[in-house]
Coordinates of C-alpha atoms in Angstrom, one line a residue:
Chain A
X1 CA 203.8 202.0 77.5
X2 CA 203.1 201.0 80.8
X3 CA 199.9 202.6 82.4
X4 CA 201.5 202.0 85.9
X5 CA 203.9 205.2 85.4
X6 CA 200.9 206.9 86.6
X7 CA 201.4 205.3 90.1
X8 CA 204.8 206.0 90.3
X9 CA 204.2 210.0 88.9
X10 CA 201.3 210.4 91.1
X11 CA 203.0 208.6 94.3
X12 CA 203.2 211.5 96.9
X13 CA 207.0 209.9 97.5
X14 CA 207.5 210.7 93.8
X15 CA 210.7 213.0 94.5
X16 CA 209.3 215.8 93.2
X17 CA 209.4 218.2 96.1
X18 CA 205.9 218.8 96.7
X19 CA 205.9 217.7 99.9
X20 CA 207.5 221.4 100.9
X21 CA 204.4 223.3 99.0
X22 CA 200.9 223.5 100.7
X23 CA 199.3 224.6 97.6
X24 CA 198.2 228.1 99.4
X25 CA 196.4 225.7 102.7
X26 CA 199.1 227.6 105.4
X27 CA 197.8 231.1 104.2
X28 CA 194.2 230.2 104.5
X29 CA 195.0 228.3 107.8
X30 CA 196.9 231.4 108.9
X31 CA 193.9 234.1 107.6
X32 CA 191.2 231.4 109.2
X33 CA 190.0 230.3 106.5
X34 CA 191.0 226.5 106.8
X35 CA 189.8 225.4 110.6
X36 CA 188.2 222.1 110.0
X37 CA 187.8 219.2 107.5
X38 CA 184.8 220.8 106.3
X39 CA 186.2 224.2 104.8
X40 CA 189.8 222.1 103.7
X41 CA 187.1 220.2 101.7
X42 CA 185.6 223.4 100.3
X43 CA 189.1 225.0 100.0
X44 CA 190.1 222.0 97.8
X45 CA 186.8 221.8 96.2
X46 CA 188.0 225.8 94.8
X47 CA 191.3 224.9 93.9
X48 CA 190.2 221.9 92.0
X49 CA 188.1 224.1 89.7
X50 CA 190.2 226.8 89.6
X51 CA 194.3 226.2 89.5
X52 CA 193.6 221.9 89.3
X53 CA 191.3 222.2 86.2
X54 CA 194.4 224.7 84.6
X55 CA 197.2 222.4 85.5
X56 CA 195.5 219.6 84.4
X57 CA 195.1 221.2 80.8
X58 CA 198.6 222.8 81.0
X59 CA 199.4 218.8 81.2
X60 CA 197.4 217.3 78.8
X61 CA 198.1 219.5 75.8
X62 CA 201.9 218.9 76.8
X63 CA 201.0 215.3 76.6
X64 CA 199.2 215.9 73.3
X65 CA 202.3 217.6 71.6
X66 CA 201.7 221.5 71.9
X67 CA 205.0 223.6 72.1
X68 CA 205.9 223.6 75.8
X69 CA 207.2 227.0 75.4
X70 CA 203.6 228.3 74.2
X71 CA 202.4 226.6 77.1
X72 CA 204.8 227.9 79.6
X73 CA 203.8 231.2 77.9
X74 CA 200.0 230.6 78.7
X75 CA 200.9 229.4 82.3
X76 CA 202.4 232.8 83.2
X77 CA 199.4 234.6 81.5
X78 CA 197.1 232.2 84.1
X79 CA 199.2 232.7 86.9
X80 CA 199.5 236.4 88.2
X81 CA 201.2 235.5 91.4
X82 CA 205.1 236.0 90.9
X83 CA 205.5 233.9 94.0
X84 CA 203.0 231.3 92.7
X85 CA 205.2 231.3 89.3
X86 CA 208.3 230.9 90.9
X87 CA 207.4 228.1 93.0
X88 CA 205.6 226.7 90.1
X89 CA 209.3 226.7 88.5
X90 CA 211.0 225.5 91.2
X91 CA 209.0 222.6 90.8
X92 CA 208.9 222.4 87.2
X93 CA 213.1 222.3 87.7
X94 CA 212.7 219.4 90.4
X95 CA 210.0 217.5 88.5
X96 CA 212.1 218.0 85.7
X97 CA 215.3 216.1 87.4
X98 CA 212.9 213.4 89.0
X99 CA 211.3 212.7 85.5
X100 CA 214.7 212.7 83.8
X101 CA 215.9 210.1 86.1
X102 CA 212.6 207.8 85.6
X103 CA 212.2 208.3 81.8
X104 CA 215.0 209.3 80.0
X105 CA 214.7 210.8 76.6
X106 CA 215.1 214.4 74.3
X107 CA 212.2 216.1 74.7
X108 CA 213.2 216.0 78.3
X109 CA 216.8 216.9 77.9
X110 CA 215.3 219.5 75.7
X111 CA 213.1 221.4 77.8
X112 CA 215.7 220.8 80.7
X113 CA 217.7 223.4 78.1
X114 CA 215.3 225.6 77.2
X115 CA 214.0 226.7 80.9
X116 CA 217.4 226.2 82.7
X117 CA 215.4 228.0 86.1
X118 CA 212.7 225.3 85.5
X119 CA 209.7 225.5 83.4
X120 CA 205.8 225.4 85.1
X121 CA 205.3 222.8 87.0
X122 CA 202.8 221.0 84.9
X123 CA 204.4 221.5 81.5
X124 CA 207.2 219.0 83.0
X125 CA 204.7 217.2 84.2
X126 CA 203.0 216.4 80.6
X127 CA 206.0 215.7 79.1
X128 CA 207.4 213.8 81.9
X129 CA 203.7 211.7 81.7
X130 CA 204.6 211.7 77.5
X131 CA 208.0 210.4 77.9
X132 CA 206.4 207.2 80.7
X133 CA 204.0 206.7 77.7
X134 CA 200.8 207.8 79.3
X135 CA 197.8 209.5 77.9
X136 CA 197.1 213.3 78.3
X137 CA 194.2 211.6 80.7
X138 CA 196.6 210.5 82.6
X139 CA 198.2 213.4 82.6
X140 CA 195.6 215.5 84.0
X141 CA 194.0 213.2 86.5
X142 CA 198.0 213.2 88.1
X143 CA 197.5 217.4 88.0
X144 CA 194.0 218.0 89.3
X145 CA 194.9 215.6 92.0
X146 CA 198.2 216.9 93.0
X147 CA 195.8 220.2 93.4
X148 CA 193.8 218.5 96.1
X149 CA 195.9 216.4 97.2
X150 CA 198.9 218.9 98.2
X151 CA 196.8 221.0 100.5
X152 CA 195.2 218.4 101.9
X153 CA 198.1 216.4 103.3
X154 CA 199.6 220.0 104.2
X155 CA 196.2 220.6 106.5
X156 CA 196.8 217.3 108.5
X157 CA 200.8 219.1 109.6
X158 CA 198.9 222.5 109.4
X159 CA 195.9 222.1 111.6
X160 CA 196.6 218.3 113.6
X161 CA 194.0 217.3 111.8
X162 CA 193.3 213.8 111.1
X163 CA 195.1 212.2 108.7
X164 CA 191.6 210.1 108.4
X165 CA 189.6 213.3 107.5
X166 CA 191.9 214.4 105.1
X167 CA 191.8 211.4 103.2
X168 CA 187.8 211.0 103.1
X169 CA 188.1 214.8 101.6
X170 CA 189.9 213.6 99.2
X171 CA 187.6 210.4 98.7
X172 CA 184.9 212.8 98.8
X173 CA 186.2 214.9 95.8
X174 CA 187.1 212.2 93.4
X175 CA 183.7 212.1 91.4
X176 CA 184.4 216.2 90.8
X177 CA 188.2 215.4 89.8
X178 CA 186.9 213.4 87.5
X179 CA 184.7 215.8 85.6
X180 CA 187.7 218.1 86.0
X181 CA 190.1 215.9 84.7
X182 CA 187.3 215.1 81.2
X183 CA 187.0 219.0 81.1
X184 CA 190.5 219.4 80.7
X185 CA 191.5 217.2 78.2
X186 CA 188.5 218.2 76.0
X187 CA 189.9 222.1 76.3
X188 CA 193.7 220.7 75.8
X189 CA 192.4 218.7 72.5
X190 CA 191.5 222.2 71.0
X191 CA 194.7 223.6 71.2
X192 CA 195.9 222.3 68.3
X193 CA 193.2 224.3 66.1
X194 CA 192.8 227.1 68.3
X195 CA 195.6 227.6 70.0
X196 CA 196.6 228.0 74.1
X197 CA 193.8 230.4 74.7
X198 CA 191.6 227.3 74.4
X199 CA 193.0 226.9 77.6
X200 CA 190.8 226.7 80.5
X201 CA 191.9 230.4 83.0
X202 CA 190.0 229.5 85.6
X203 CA 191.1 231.7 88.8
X204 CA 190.8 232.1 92.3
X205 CA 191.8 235.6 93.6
X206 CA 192.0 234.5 97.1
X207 CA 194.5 231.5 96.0
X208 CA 196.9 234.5 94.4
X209 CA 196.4 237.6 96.6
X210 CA 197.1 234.6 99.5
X211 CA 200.0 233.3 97.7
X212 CA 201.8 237.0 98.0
X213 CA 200.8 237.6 101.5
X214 CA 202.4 234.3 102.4
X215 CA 205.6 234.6 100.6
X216 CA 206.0 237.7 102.5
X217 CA 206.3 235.9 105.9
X218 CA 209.3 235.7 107.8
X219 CA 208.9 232.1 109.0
X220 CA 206.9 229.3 107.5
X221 CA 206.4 225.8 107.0
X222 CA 205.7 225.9 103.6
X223 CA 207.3 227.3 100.6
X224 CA 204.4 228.1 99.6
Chain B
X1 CA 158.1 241.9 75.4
X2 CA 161.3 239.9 73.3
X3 CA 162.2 236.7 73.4
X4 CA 165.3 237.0 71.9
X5 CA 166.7 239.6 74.1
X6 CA 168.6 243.1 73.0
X7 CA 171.6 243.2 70.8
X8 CA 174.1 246.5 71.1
X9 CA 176.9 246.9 69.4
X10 CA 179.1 250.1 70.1
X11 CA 182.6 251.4 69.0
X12 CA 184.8 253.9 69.3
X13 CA 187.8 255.0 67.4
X14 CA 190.4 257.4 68.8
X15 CA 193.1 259.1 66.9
X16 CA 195.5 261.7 66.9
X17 CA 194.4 264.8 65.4
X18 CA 198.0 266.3 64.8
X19 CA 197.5 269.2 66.6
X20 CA 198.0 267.4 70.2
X21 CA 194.7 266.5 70.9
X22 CA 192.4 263.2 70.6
X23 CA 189.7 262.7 67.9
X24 CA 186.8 260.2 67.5
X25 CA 185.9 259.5 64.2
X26 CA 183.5 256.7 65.0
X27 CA 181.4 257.0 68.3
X28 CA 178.7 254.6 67.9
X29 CA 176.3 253.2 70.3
X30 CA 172.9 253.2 71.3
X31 CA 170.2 252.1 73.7
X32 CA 172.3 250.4 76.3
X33 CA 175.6 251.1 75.2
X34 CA 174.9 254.9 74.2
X35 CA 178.3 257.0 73.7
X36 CA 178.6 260.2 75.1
X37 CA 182.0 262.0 74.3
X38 CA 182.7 264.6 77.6
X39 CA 184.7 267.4 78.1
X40 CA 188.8 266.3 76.7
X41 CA 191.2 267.4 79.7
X42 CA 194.8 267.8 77.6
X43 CA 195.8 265.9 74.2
X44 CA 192.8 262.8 76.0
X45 CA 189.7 262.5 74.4
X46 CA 186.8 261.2 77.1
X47 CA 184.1 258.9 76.8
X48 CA 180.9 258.5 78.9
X49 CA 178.5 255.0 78.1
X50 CA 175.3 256.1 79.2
X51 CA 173.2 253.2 79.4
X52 CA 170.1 254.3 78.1
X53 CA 168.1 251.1 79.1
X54 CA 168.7 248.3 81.8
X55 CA 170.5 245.9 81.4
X56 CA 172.6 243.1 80.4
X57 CA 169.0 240.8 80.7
X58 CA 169.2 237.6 79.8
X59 CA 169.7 236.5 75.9
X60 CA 171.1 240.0 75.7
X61 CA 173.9 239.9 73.7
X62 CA 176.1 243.2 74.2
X63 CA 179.3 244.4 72.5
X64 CA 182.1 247.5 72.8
X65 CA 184.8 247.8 71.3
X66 CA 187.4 250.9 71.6
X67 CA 190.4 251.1 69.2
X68 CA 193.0 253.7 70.3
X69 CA 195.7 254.4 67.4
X70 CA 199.0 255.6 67.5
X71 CA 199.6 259.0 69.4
X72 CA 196.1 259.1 70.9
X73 CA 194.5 259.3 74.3
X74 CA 191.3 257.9 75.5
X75 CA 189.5 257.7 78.7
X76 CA 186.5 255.8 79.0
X77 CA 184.0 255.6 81.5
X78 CA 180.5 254.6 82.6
X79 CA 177.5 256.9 83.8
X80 CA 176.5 254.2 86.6
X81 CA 177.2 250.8 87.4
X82 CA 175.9 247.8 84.9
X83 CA 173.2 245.7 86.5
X84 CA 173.3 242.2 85.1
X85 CA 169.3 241.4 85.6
X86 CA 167.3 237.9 85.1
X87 CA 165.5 238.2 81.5
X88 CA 162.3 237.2 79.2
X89 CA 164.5 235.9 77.4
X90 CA 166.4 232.3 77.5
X91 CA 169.8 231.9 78.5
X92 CA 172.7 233.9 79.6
X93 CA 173.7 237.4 78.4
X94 CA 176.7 238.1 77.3
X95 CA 178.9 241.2 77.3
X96 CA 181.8 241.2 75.1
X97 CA 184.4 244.3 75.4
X98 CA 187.6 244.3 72.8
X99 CA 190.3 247.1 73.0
X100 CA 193.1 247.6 70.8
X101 CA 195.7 249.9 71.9
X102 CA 198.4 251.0 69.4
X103 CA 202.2 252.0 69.9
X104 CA 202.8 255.5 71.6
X105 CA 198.8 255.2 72.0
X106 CA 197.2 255.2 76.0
X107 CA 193.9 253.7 76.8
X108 CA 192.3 255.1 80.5
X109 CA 189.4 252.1 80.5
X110 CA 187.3 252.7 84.0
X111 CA 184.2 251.6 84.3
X112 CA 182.0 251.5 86.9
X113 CA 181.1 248.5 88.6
X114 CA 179.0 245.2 87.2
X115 CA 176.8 244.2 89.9
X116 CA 175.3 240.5 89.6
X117 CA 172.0 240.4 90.6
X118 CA 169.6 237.6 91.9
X119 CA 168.9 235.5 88.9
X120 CA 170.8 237.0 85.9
X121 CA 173.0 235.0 84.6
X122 CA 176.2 236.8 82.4
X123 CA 179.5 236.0 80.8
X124 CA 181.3 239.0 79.8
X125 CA 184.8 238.6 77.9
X126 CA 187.6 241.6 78.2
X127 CA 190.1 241.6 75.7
X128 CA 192.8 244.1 75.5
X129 CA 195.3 243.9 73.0
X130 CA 198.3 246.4 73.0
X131 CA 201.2 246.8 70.9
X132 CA 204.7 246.9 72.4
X133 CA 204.4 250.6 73.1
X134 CA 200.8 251.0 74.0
X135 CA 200.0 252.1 77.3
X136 CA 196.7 251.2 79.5
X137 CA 194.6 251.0 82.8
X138 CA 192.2 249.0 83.0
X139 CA 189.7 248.8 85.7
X140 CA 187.0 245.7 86.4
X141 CA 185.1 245.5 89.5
X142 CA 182.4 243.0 90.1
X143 CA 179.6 242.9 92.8
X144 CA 177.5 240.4 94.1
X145 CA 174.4 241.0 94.5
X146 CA 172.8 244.5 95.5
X147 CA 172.8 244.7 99.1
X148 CA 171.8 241.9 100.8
X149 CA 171.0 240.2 97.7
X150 CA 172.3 236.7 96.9
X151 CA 174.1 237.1 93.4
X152 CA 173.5 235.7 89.8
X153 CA 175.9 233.7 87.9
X154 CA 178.3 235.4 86.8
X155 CA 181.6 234.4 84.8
X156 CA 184.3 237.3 83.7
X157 CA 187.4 236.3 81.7
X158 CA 190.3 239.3 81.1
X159 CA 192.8 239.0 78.8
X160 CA 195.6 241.4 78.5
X161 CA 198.1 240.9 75.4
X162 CA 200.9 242.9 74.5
X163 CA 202.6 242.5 71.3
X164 CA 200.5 238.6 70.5
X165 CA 201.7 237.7 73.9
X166 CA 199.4 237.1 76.4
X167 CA 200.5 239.1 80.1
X168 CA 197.1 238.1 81.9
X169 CA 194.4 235.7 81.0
X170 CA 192.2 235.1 84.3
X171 CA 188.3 234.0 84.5
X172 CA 186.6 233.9 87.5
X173 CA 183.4 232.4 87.8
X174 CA 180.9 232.9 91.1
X175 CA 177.1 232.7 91.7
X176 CA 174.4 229.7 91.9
X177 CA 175.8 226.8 88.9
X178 CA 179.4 227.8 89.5
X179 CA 182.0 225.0 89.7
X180 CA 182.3 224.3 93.5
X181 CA 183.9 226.3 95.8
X182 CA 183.9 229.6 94.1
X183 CA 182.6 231.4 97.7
X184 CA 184.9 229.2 100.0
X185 CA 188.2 229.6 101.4
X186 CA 190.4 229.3 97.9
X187 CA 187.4 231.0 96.2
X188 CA 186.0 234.3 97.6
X189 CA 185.5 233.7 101.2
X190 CA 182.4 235.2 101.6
X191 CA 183.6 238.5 100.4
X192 CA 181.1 239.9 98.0
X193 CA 183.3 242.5 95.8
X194 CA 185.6 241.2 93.7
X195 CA 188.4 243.7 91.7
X196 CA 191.1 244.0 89.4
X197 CA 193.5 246.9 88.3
X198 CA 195.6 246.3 85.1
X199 CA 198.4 248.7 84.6
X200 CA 200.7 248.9 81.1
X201 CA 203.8 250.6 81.3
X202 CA 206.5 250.2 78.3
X203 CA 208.9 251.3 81.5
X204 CA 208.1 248.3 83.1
X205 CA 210.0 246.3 81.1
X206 CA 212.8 247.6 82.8
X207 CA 211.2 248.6 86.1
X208 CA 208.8 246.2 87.0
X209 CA 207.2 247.1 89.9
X210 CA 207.7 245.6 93.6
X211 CA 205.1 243.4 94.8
X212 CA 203.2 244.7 97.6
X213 CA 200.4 243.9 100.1
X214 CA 197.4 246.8 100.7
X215 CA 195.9 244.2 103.1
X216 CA 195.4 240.7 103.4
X217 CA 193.3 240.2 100.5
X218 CA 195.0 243.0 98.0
X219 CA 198.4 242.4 96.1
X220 CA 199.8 244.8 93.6
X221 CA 201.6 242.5 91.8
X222 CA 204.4 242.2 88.3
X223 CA 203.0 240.0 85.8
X224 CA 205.0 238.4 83.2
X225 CA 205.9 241.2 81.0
X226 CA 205.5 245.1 81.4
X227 CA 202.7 244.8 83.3
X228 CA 200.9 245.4 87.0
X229 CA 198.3 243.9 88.9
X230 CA 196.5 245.1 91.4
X231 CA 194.3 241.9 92.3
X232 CA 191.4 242.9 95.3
X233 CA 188.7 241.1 97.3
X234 CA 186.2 243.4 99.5
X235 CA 183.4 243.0 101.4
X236 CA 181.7 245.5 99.5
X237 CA 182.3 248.1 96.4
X238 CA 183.0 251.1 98.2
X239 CA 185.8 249.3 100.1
X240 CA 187.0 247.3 96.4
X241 CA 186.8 251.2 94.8
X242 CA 189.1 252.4 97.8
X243 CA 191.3 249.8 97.8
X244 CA 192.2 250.1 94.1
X245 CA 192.0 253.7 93.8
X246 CA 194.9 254.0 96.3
X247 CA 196.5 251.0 94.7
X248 CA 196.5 253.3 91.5
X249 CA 197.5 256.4 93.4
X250 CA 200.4 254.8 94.6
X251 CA 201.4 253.1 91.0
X252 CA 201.3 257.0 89.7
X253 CA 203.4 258.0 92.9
X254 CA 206.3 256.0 91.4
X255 CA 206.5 257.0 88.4

């Protein structure tokens, strides 16, 4: 039970393949909505509350035992999008061999069975963070920050910004990914009695409607 | 004056009345959620709320529920917009709407808009829950602010189930006390109408329908079961209205 599994499943060389996703910053870049380090920040600051806060409870309940199947379930219900929900699958199936690789066991092998084309992304990542031993804490701080910090190193390529601004947005934001993080552990702890509507749904239309417009694009950096 | 605010409670019951038409056995509602039932155009039965005082206020509490059994049709629509308004009263109103739609039943649920004003503060929960054979469209627009106006808090979770399993379950939550970034660029951008069009089909089980882009900020979208989405951001309700109205035209085009 080593709490520096966290490190290695929150290490942005982790290969999980999010380096290819920009976590919706190239449509917003593209639509001029993302010009500076100020509105990435207020871009992330959305996302974090929004698709980071639901992640991070996707991947704490996983953590805390709930039937990955009801939560894959409750993902698609969250995530209108179909090109957000396949690219949240396609990196539920990469995260999936990554995690199998680090921490071998059944439950991983098992869901690896169940949702052959990948399950959400942060399913596999609550079980992968169950199968290193870590906390559904830990599970959600790895989620809301893979929210921020996707778009945010996707900006730098996006935009030339500097890589300096996009880290103090980050540093910036870590007080509010910590409320996140407490928020969605406490809604992922009433699962068990309440089942996945507990479930934070928080949603940002711009982030989905964005999402399909992108997708659509001939050429582009980003899968998504 | 009341410093507990105004509770309503309204239902409706639809059911087939065997001889191809619609009846309502129960059409209750009063004071802000009076029920009006309207001319019936075929075997549908139609609804008017008539909002006989302003309103959601704060510490209002507010409730409809419609339950459409099997073989009927209902339609339901609003007089005029809701105004969510500041209140006497202590803490937020809330509006909660359930609908149950049964097998071979169709539910027509198009309201006009909720408009946020400056100072209310509202949380309104829409639940739909549709057997496997049930049929619905569902319309939710929301407004912020009357012209000019900077908007109230406002949060508005939808949930769509068919057969237990939910298809949609999206909350979106804007005004002064949001979490961050609600009006930025992953948020609403400034944009200050705010839509969505949910569309039931058994058919599109089979069928689902092709994503498409009206513009840059609408998507008609599959969701995860027999379902569409029509998912629109405006600058202002008679552009959201438009938008979805030929979302829907074109959804009725293809079928």
């Amino acid at each position: 039970m080593a709490r520096a599994a966290l490190l290695v499943l929150a290490d942005g060389r982790f290969p999980a393949g999010g380096h290819a996703h920009s976590g919706g910053a190239e449509a917003a870049v593209k639509a001029g909505r993302i010009t500076s380090a100020a509105n990435l920040e207020d871009f992330c600051r959305g996302r974090l509350h929004t698709a980071g806060l639901v992640a991070g409870a996707l991947a704490a309940a996983a953590v805390l035992g709930v039937d990955p199947g009801d939560l894959d379930a409750a993902a698609d219900a969250r995530t209108p999008s179909p090109a957000l929900r396949t690219a949240a699958r396609r990196l539920g199936r990469q995260l999936m061999r990554a995690a199998r690789a680090g921490w071998p066991c059944d439950e991983l092998d098992a869901l690896a069975r169940r949702f052959p084309k990948g399950a959400h992304q942060p399913v596999v990542l609550g079980l992968a963070a169950r199968a290193a031993g870590l906390g559904p804490d830990d599970a959600a701080y790895c989620a809301a920050y893979e929210s921020v910090s996707g778009p945010a190193t996707a900006a730098v390529r996006l935009l030339s910004l500097d890589p300096f601004d996009a880290t103090g947005v980050l540093a910036r934001l870590a007080p509010e990914l910590d409320r996140v993080a407490v928020t969605a552990v406490e809604a992922a702890r009433r699962v068990p009695d309440e089942g996945v509507d507990a479930l934070p749904a928080a949603s940002g239309p711009l982030l989905e409607v964005g999402a399909e417009w992108h997708a659509a694009w001939p050429v582009r950096l980003f899968a998504s | 004056m009341t410093a507990t605010g105004v509770r309503a409670d309204a239902r409706i019951v639809a059911r087939a009345d065997g001889r191809g038409g619609t009846a309502l056995p129960v059409l209750d509602g009063d004071g802000p959620l009076a029920l009006r039932r309207t001319r019936s155009a075929g075997c549908e039965a139609r609804v008017m709320v008539v909002g006989a005082m302003s309103g959601p206020l704060g510490g209002d509490r507010f409730s409809l529920t419609a339950s459409v059994t099997e073989g009927a049709r209902l339609h339901v629509g609003s007089a005029a917009a809701t105004l969510a308004l500041p209140g006497q009263a202590k803490g937020e109103a809330r509006y909660d709407v359930r609908l149950d739609v049964a097998d071979d039943a169709e539910l027509h649920w198009l309201p006009e808009q909720l408009i946020s004003a400056r100072g209310s503060d509202l949380h309104v929960t829409t639940r739909a829950e549709l057997a496997a054979g049930a049929r619905l469209v569902l319309r939710e627009e929301q407004v912020l602010g009357r012209a000019g106006e900077e908007p109230g808090r406002l949060t508005s979770r939808l949930t769509v189930r068919i057969a237990g399993r939910a298809v949609l379950d999206q909350e979106l939550a804007c005004g002064p006390g949001a979490p961050g970034g609600w009006d930025g660029p992953a948020g609403l951008a400034g944009h200050r109408a705010v839509g969505q069009l949910v569309v039931v089909r058994p058919e599109f089980a089979g069928h689902p329908v092709e994503p498409q882009l009206l513009d840059e900020c609408t998507a008609l979208i599959p969701l995860a079961g027999p379902a569409a989405l029509v998912s629109a951001v405006a600058p202002d309700a008679l552009r959201l209205r438009r938008l979805l109205d030929a979302s829907l035209a074109s959804l009725d085009g293809r079928t």
